[in-house]
């Protein structure tokens, strides 16, 4: 969904003066001289522009999951509020010199003009940059297909007089995704593995292409499996849905090649088990052992505001994880937390006892410490910053010097080796080709990195089977568990819900920590200071306990059992789900400009 909030205009711009300028002018990487793009330095310069224009920003990567089932936010998106969204409100199709389709034109312009350099660069360099261009074209179309389904396919930069092409109807999703696969195959076979492209983990290379291919193909294969009909047309998939196995095999193969290359691996030092996972998201340096592609930040050079937003009562969206999410984590011995008959009444502190080490590296736990005013001290969940009690810290630097100012310098991964292992495992399991060997080479590695016994399961988890109600396979349930905890807030959860056909979970009420009673202050981290109390009405000043945040039940909060239970939040937001929301509508403006475009089936 994060890919669809951009407000641009329309693709078919040849009908206005501004459109003609857009279609005929040189792309913005500019240098429109006929002598440009004739040597390797030119190709490198142009390709670096794709990084700036196409890669999602740090906040998209960190907050892209915010409108999902496992993250509570104090405000939601209009798309999920009731069922009032219309094609008139929809953007994200195209428009202007910086709009969506101009991004594609820049890529196609690059590919169209690449032959100008052939005589001046080696064949290896030429093929590398063609692969880079085709990677970004695949990246563009993957986002468009996720958002709109069927879209027109263009593989050359259009000119203003090509009205027939400009006014063409949408191509089928099956056709477009086959072309995307062709582009990714070329990129993964031809992009270079020269250290100058690989060492920094900041530019596209063969390994990046393979990682992305595993993501794209897993998405498309599972999307077609769990959606029996193409939501763009309301009809069966072309060729009887044969693309399911095709894309799942391509996902598994791409991941397998990357795994076998042994270029990357999990950061795993048993002595750092309580910190090494989170260090991937809070360190200035991209950990090139595990990070395949990321965004580099550096103190006093390039910084961002993520820590500020996580610790600001007014600047952020109070990103908070849910009890359902926390229930996914196993005990350190590999046993299931939800097998305990009393798990539903465990308090905040009990939720962290002997749990997977990733839990306390993702949310504020009872032992969490950070630097405040220059002094390191224990810090409890702050209900001015969290709506559930499970306060997100995965992307935060533990120093309040970054609160109130955009000085965070932690670099941001986009593709990690951990995701490749998960893509491999899920694709193989969906194909029915998953067993103990595949488990040991994927899920077991992730669990043992977190200090969890990595032994394979012996039965399906009934808690997960209820939560992911369209799956009963033991392996798939455990893979979904692992994907949930390992990749939380890495811009993948919403897409997972869409491909698994679990969109209704975006409308569920969020549940937080368990309170045994109202009107009782709780010390959440045993530092001798009371932190929170749940009340029907905020007490008068004279009766307030110092340091306590009073959570008032009523319009925004309630307890599941009335006077006790999990703190519930989000029911006041009127979020609703309907199946048509698996795709966005084609914007009305686009349909008006090109009557050959057809509205998505459920939005007609």
XYZ file of C-alpha atoms in Angstrom:
604
model
C 0.000 0.000 0.000
C 2.920 2.359 0.635
C 3.518 2.314 -3.110
C 0.178 3.906 -3.843
C -0.002 7.102 -1.848
C 1.857 9.227 -4.379
C -0.415 11.726 -6.050
C 0.531 12.146 -9.677
C -1.794 12.850 -12.638
C -2.297 10.715 -15.746
C -0.174 8.692 -18.134
C -1.725 9.729 -21.383
C -0.164 13.137 -21.538
C 0.088 13.640 -25.260
C -3.166 15.588 -25.224
C -1.824 18.682 -23.433
C 1.069 21.066 -23.893
C 2.633 20.042 -20.595
C 2.322 16.429 -21.657
C 4.160 17.065 -24.876
C 7.015 18.654 -22.952
C 7.122 15.649 -20.668
C 7.135 13.140 -23.483
C 9.675 14.861 -25.720
C 12.181 16.353 -23.306
C 15.325 14.577 -22.175
C 15.012 12.697 -18.860
C 15.968 14.577 -15.750
C 19.341 12.912 -15.330
C 19.727 15.321 -18.163
C 22.940 16.043 -19.988
C 20.999 15.774 -23.193
C 24.073 16.163 -25.353
C 24.415 13.679 -28.182
C 27.834 12.871 -26.702
C 26.315 11.732 -23.419
C 25.881 8.005 -22.662
C 28.815 7.143 -24.865
C 31.238 5.979 -22.161
C 31.218 4.012 -18.917
C 31.295 7.082 -16.680
C 28.099 8.325 -18.340
C 26.356 5.003 -17.779
C 27.419 4.965 -14.150
C 26.144 8.510 -13.620
C 22.786 7.750 -15.195
C 22.417 4.453 -13.322
C 23.189 6.148 -9.999
C 20.251 8.425 -10.732
C 17.961 5.392 -10.645
C 19.025 4.802 -7.030
C 17.881 8.307 -6.154
C 14.624 8.192 -8.112
C 13.421 4.622 -7.664
C 14.593 3.264 -4.313
C 12.114 3.808 -1.489
C 13.233 6.237 1.190
C 14.219 5.272 4.700
C 10.779 6.070 6.092
C 9.008 3.909 3.517
C 11.298 1.030 4.439
C 10.726 1.537 8.169
C 7.045 2.560 8.238
C 5.730 0.755 5.165
C 4.214 -1.902 7.419
C 2.283 0.570 9.526
C -1.140 -0.161 8.016
C -1.217 -3.857 8.741
C -2.438 -6.377 11.283
C 0.489 -6.306 13.692
C 1.119 -2.558 13.993
C -1.233 -0.195 15.785
C -1.202 3.424 14.666
C -3.113 6.312 16.179
C -4.411 7.272 12.733
C -5.147 5.057 9.754
C -5.198 5.622 6.018
C -8.365 6.799 4.290
C -8.210 3.742 2.054
C -9.069 1.527 5.034
C -11.635 3.799 6.677
C -15.072 2.337 5.995
C -15.678 1.500 2.335
C -15.723 5.017 0.952
C -12.668 5.002 -1.321
C -13.406 5.772 -4.960
C -11.577 6.080 -8.263
C -11.974 9.854 -7.942
C -9.704 9.778 -4.869
C -7.093 7.487 -6.369
C -3.703 8.750 -7.468
C -0.496 6.943 -8.273
C -1.118 6.388 -11.975
C 0.970 9.079 -13.617
C 1.574 12.731 -14.279
C 4.035 15.523 -14.794
C 7.783 15.534 -15.136
C 8.260 13.741 -11.807
C 5.293 11.428 -12.028
C 5.049 7.669 -12.043
C 5.311 6.954 -15.751
C 8.138 9.428 -16.207
C 10.179 7.120 -13.979
C 9.590 4.340 -16.474
C 10.440 6.647 -19.352
C 13.782 7.471 -17.751
C 14.599 3.771 -17.582
C 13.483 3.071 -21.140
C 15.350 6.140 -22.394
C 18.484 4.735 -20.784
C 17.980 1.333 -22.414
C 17.122 2.900 -25.775
C 20.326 4.952 -25.775
C 22.618 2.329 -24.307
C 23.839 1.192 -27.760
C 25.610 4.553 -28.123
C 28.198 3.261 -25.645
C 28.689 -0.213 -27.078
C 31.822 0.638 -29.052
C 33.456 2.313 -26.042
C 32.854 -0.176 -23.219
C 33.538 -3.843 -22.711
C 30.806 -6.371 -23.323
C 30.745 -7.125 -19.596
C 30.186 -3.469 -18.697
C 27.542 -3.104 -21.402
C 25.598 -6.131 -20.231
C 25.888 -4.999 -16.605
C 24.268 -1.653 -17.305
C 21.595 -3.203 -19.491
C 20.883 -5.465 -16.524
C 20.699 -2.454 -14.200
C 18.209 -0.746 -16.509
C 16.077 -3.850 -16.792
C 16.221 -4.336 -13.005
C 14.701 -0.890 -12.463
C 12.083 -1.468 -15.145
C 11.076 -4.662 -13.362
C 11.065 -2.766 -10.079
C 8.728 -0.131 -11.527
C 6.294 -2.645 -12.974
C 6.272 -4.826 -9.870
C 4.997 -1.862 -7.878
C 2.400 -0.972 -10.492
C 1.089 -4.534 -10.707
C 0.872 -4.810 -6.929
C -1.174 -1.614 -6.903
C -3.358 -1.808 -10.009
C -3.060 -5.348 -11.402
C -3.286 -5.147 -15.198
C -1.265 -2.200 -16.572
C 0.059 -1.197 -20.026
C 3.525 -2.559 -20.778
C 6.054 -0.225 -22.444
C 9.641 -1.164 -23.163
C 10.712 1.930 -25.069
C 10.546 5.629 -24.375
C 7.461 6.965 -26.122
C 7.334 10.117 -28.186
C 4.445 12.534 -28.471
C 3.348 11.345 -31.900
C 2.921 7.706 -30.830
C -0.747 8.151 -30.014
C -1.712 4.551 -30.670
C 0.697 3.320 -28.033
C -0.203 6.102 -25.643
C -3.856 5.168 -25.923
C -3.407 1.409 -25.695
C -5.462 -0.671 -23.253
C -3.939 -2.354 -20.244
C -1.949 -5.512 -20.834
C -2.863 -8.527 -18.753
C -1.122 -9.045 -15.444
C 0.109 -12.400 -16.713
C 1.780 -10.769 -19.719
C 3.326 -7.942 -17.691
C 4.695 -10.250 -15.007
C 6.171 -12.539 -17.645
C 8.010 -9.498 -19.025
C 9.092 -8.567 -15.499
C 10.465 -12.081 -15.073
C 12.372 -11.764 -18.354
C 13.926 -8.503 -17.168
C 14.894 -10.005 -13.808
C 16.336 -13.093 -15.471
C 18.500 -10.874 -17.657
C 19.579 -8.731 -14.711
C 20.426 -11.715 -12.504
C 22.456 -13.311 -15.316
C 24.262 -10.211 -16.571
C 24.687 -7.708 -13.744
C 28.270 -7.740 -12.529
C 29.732 -9.185 -9.336
C 32.795 -6.970 -9.575
C 33.661 -5.765 -6.032
C 33.121 -2.142 -7.079
C 29.427 -2.949 -7.459
C 29.139 -5.348 -4.520
C 31.383 -4.176 -1.675
C 29.272 -1.261 -0.427
C 25.816 -2.915 -0.714
C 24.464 0.345 -2.143
C 24.127 -0.303 -5.901
C 22.520 -2.918 -8.112
C 24.528 -6.031 -8.934
C 23.861 -9.693 -9.695
C 23.115 -10.541 -6.048
C 20.666 -7.660 -5.670
C 18.865 -8.828 -8.820
C 18.602 -12.374 -7.483
C 17.324 -11.193 -4.100
C 14.680 -9.049 -5.761
C 13.738 -11.832 -8.162
C 13.134 -14.174 -5.218
C 10.840 -11.550 -3.646
C 8.900 -10.778 -6.831
C 8.403 -14.377 -7.873
C 7.312 -15.451 -4.392
C 4.783 -12.636 -4.355
C 3.345 -13.450 -7.756
C 3.247 -17.213 -7.272
C 1.492 -17.041 -3.909
C -0.782 -14.209 -5.020
C -2.142 -16.341 -7.849
C -2.433 -19.367 -5.568
C -4.490 -17.648 -2.877
C -6.514 -15.481 -5.265
C -8.428 -17.972 -7.431
C -9.349 -15.253 -9.936
C -7.497 -12.280 -11.332
C -8.985 -9.330 -9.394
C -8.434 -7.032 -12.381
C -10.855 -9.026 -14.520
C -12.829 -11.194 -12.104
C -11.938 -14.142 -14.362
C -9.758 -17.212 -13.999
C -6.058 -16.726 -14.504
C -4.762 -17.254 -17.999
C -3.531 -20.792 -18.761
C -5.444 -22.187 -15.818
C -3.150 -20.620 -13.242
C -0.050 -22.444 -14.457
C 1.969 -19.419 -13.391
C 1.761 -20.435 -9.743
C 4.367 -23.175 -9.949
C 6.407 -21.265 -12.528
C 6.880 -18.261 -10.276
C 7.376 -20.318 -7.117
C 10.109 -22.357 -8.818
C 11.762 -19.187 -10.084
C 11.656 -17.759 -6.545
C 13.234 -20.861 -5.048
C 15.864 -21.071 -7.794
C 16.887 -17.423 -7.450
C 17.252 -17.802 -3.696
C 19.139 -21.078 -4.113
C 21.695 -19.483 -6.444
C 22.307 -16.700 -3.958
C 22.579 -19.149 -1.059
C 24.970 -21.437 -2.935
C 27.218 -18.506 -3.864
C 28.069 -18.076 -0.158
C 28.731 -14.379 -0.683
C 26.321 -13.432 2.112
C 25.307 -14.976 5.399
C 23.614 -14.184 8.680
C 25.446 -12.013 11.172
C 25.806 -14.593 13.927
C 28.123 -14.413 16.914
C 26.734 -16.401 19.874
C 28.252 -13.897 22.293
C 26.174 -11.116 20.708
C 22.869 -12.976 20.546
C 21.022 -10.267 22.496
C 22.174 -7.401 20.240
C 23.268 -8.626 16.804
C 19.828 -8.693 15.163
C 19.015 -5.109 16.054
C 22.502 -3.899 15.167
C 21.550 -4.457 11.515
C 19.067 -1.589 11.846
C 20.794 0.800 14.252
C 24.387 0.838 12.969
C 25.824 3.584 10.801
C 27.623 1.089 8.592
C 25.611 -1.274 6.437
C 26.603 -4.757 7.515
C 27.692 -6.082 4.138
C 27.830 -9.627 5.470
C 24.022 -9.730 5.544
C 22.749 -6.574 3.828
C 22.575 -7.055 0.058
C 21.258 -3.562 -0.723
C 20.572 -0.637 1.564
C 20.607 3.128 2.052
C 23.775 4.530 3.598
C 23.648 7.297 6.196
C 26.498 9.063 7.944
C 26.680 11.444 10.888
C 26.814 15.118 9.848
C 26.618 14.124 6.173
C 23.286 12.415 5.549
C 20.844 11.823 8.395
C 17.162 11.160 9.050
C 14.461 11.492 11.709
C 13.424 7.919 12.542
C 14.567 7.976 16.188
C 12.814 11.291 16.661
C 9.558 9.901 15.281
C 9.711 6.798 17.457
C 10.206 8.850 20.624
C 7.975 11.816 19.862
C 4.425 12.088 21.173
C 3.456 14.483 18.402
C 5.745 13.813 15.429
C 5.131 10.125 14.748
C 2.164 7.771 14.436
C 2.794 5.952 17.744
C 3.879 2.781 15.945
C 3.105 -0.028 18.363
C 3.293 -3.782 17.996
C 0.416 -5.977 19.123
C -0.060 -8.894 21.478
C -0.886 -11.085 18.463
C 2.518 -10.201 17.076
C 4.302 -10.888 20.377
C 2.534 -14.252 20.605
C 4.397 -15.347 17.470
C 7.744 -15.461 19.297
C 8.889 -18.839 20.612
C 10.586 -19.602 23.899
C 14.349 -20.018 23.773
C 13.936 -23.803 24.020
C 11.819 -23.721 20.856
C 8.523 -24.375 22.634
C 5.457 -22.354 21.711
C 4.465 -19.494 23.985
C 0.814 -20.013 23.091
C 0.900 -23.663 24.236
C 0.967 -22.395 27.825
C -2.666 -22.576 29.048
C -2.154 -19.253 30.856
C -0.541 -17.346 27.995
C -3.526 -15.036 27.540
C -3.227 -13.641 31.080
C 0.531 -13.186 31.206
C 1.504 -9.634 32.049
C 3.969 -7.426 30.216
C 7.044 -8.705 32.056
C 6.057 -12.354 31.762
C 5.818 -11.983 27.988
C 9.593 -11.507 27.832
C 10.711 -14.413 30.015
C 12.911 -16.860 28.077
C 11.679 -15.595 24.720
C 13.352 -15.351 21.330
C 16.017 -12.634 21.639
C 14.568 -10.725 18.697
C 11.571 -9.692 20.801
C 13.514 -7.398 23.124
C 15.454 -6.083 20.112
C 12.207 -5.086 18.395
C 10.131 -3.553 21.193
C 10.894 -2.001 24.577
C 11.347 -4.836 27.063
C 11.660 -4.798 30.872
C 15.474 -4.532 30.615
C 15.600 -1.852 27.934
C 18.050 0.987 28.519
C 18.802 4.165 26.627
C 20.741 7.339 27.122
C 18.582 10.184 28.449
C 20.190 13.557 29.131
C 23.587 11.960 28.751
C 22.960 9.187 31.303
C 22.128 5.577 30.477
C 19.074 4.431 32.425
C 16.241 1.935 32.273
C 13.297 3.070 30.184
C 9.794 1.618 30.254
C 7.150 1.700 27.535
C 5.737 5.200 27.425
C 1.994 5.273 26.800
C 2.343 8.779 25.426
C 4.298 7.088 22.600
C 2.658 3.665 22.333
C -0.956 2.578 22.013
C -0.418 -1.048 23.042
C 2.548 -1.095 25.435
C 4.761 -2.831 22.889
C 6.766 0.210 21.819
C 8.777 -0.182 18.619
C 12.552 0.366 18.904
C 13.879 -1.689 15.996
C 14.925 1.418 14.051
C 15.777 3.688 17.005
C 19.169 4.806 18.273
C 19.135 4.532 22.076
C 20.009 8.141 22.791
C 17.558 10.992 23.262
C 20.000 13.392 21.635
C 18.276 12.393 18.378
C 14.777 13.277 19.655
C 13.538 16.611 18.370
C 16.099 16.768 15.588
C 16.794 14.773 12.422
C 20.276 13.514 13.327
C 19.811 9.738 13.184
C 22.631 8.201 11.174
C 21.693 4.510 11.200
C 21.743 3.033 7.722
C 18.692 1.218 6.360
C 18.675 -2.256 4.760
C 16.373 -2.883 1.804
C 17.326 -6.474 0.922
C 18.774 -8.808 3.556
C 20.073 -12.347 3.303
C 17.533 -13.306 5.983
C 14.703 -12.486 3.582
C 16.318 -14.620 0.883
C 16.282 -17.596 3.265
C 12.624 -16.958 4.033
C 11.720 -16.574 0.354
C 13.470 -19.852 -0.381
C 11.708 -21.663 2.460
C 8.239 -20.414 1.589
C 8.571 -21.083 -2.123
C 9.767 -24.631 -1.484
C 6.999 -25.251 1.054
C 4.328 -23.927 -1.303
C 5.669 -26.295 -3.963
C 5.478 -29.224 -1.528
C 9.252 -29.612 -1.668
C 10.081 -28.664 1.921
C 11.406 -30.981 4.612
C 14.106 -31.311 7.263
C 17.041 -30.473 4.922
C 15.334 -27.304 3.687
C 14.394 -26.399 7.267
C 17.975 -26.773 8.459
C 19.258 -24.566 5.640
C 16.792 -21.735 6.249
C 14.489 -21.384 9.263
C 16.824 -23.161 11.662
C 19.603 -20.691 10.852
C 17.389 -17.708 11.650
C 16.180 -19.136 14.931
C 19.594 -20.149 16.157
C 20.929 -16.686 15.341
C 18.290 -15.426 17.817
C 19.288 -17.961 20.484
C 16.262 -20.200 19.867
C 16.456 -23.980 19.603
C 16.205 -24.573 15.864
C 14.719 -28.073 15.935
C 11.986 -28.599 13.361
C 8.337 -28.699 14.475
C 6.500 -31.955 14.969
C 2.957 -30.632 14.644
C 1.031 -27.649 13.328
C 0.602 -24.813 15.810
C -3.146 -24.374 16.509
C -2.644 -20.707 17.409
C -1.039 -19.958 14.045
C -3.547 -22.142 12.215
C -6.310 -19.985 13.671
C -4.498 -16.741 12.927
C -3.537 -17.702 9.353
C -6.831 -19.425 8.733
C -6.229 -20.291 5.067
C -3.202 -22.484 5.808
C -2.920 -25.706 7.815
C 0.456 -27.029 6.639
C 2.925 -27.260 9.534
C 5.862 -25.960 7.512
C 4.013 -23.001 6.029
C 2.718 -21.936 9.427
C 6.203 -21.938 10.911
C 7.588 -20.065 7.918
C 4.900 -17.415 8.338
C 5.794 -17.183 12.041
C 9.429 -16.699 11.182
C 8.713 -14.180 8.459
C 6.536 -12.172 10.850
C 9.145 -11.784 13.591
C 12.267 -11.548 11.408
C 11.008 -8.996 8.880
C 8.727 -6.852 11.046
C 8.706 -3.217 9.930
C 10.818 -3.863 6.852
C 8.147 -2.830 4.353
C 6.881 -6.337 3.565
C 3.972 -7.165 5.890
C 1.204 -5.425 3.952
C 2.364 -7.122 0.749
C 2.377 -10.465 2.568
C -1.221 -9.996 3.668
C -2.225 -9.101 0.113
C -0.604 -12.153 -1.468
C -1.867 -14.496 1.271
C -5.392 -13.077 0.752
C -5.638 -12.010 4.382
C -6.540 -8.383 3.774
C -9.309 -8.497 6.377
C -6.631 -8.502 9.058
C -5.882 -4.858 8.287
C -9.280 -4.014 9.802
C -9.011 -5.966 13.040
C -8.819 -4.310 16.455
C -5.305 -4.185 17.856
C -4.651 -5.722 21.251
C -1.932 -4.661 23.655
C -0.485 -5.764 26.971
C -2.582 -7.496 29.628
C -3.830 -5.574 32.674
C -5.115 -7.607 35.614
C -7.125 -4.680 36.975
C -8.177 -1.100 36.394
C -7.193 1.800 38.624
C -3.913 0.111 39.542
C -0.534 1.674 38.704
C 2.000 -0.775 37.232
C 5.782 -0.645 37.303
C 6.561 -2.259 33.965
C 10.332 -2.529 34.272
C 10.931 -2.930 38.022
C 12.820 0.331 38.414
C 10.677 1.421 41.372
C 8.747 3.976 39.316
C 5.115 3.404 38.423
C 4.556 3.737 34.665
C 0.910 3.251 33.674
C -2.595 2.774 34.975
C -5.827 2.024 33.111
C -8.731 4.102 34.388
C -12.279 5.104 33.524
C -11.464 8.756 34.133
C -8.222 10.600 34.674
C -7.785 11.343 38.394
C -7.494 14.883 39.741
C -4.003 16.320 39.973
C -3.788 15.791 43.726
C -4.431 12.062 43.331
C -2.073 11.390 40.465
C 0.909 9.115 41.004
C 4.133 10.784 39.803
C 5.360 9.388 36.503
C 2.202 7.453 35.702
C 0.544 7.820 32.309
C -3.200 7.296 32.722
C -4.836 5.408 29.874
C -8.494 6.398 29.863
C -11.002 3.798 28.734
C -13.841 4.894 26.491
C -13.741 6.190 22.939
C -10.166 5.065 22.166
C -9.351 2.242 24.576
C -11.100 -0.667 26.211
C -10.146 -3.860 28.028
C -11.099 -7.204 26.526
C -12.869 -8.335 29.713
C -14.289 -4.975 30.695
C -12.427 -4.497 33.975
C -9.350 -6.502 33.000
C -7.717 -8.024 29.952
C -5.682 -6.914 26.975
C -5.776 -3.232 26.172
C -7.663 -2.824 22.884
C -7.085 0.051 20.496
C -8.165 0.945 16.970
C -11.843 -0.002 17.148
C -12.688 3.695 16.930
C -11.043 4.094 13.518
C -13.836 2.469 11.479
C -11.412 0.443 9.390
C -13.182 -1.927 7.007
C -12.038 -4.441 4.439
C -13.636 -5.645 1.226
C -12.137 -7.840 -1.457
C -11.976 -5.029 -3.973
C -9.231 -3.460 -1.845
C -6.751 -6.110 -2.954
C -6.202 -3.721 -5.868
C -6.564 0.021 -6.183
C -9.026 1.452 -8.705
C -7.707 2.957 -11.914
C -8.002 6.718 -11.266
C -10.973 8.456 -12.871
C -8.660 10.973 -14.535
C -6.789 8.186 -16.310
C -10.003 6.597 -17.524
C -11.233 9.930 -18.830
C -8.038 10.521 -20.783
C -7.932 7.022 -22.248
C -11.216 5.205 -22.712
C -9.279 2.081 -23.710
C -8.302 1.595 -20.109
C -10.796 -0.525 -18.246
C -11.596 -0.236 -14.552
C -10.638 -3.090 -12.238
C -13.463 -5.599 -11.948
C -14.447 -4.991 -8.328
C -14.276 -1.204 -8.729
C -16.675 -0.940 -11.670
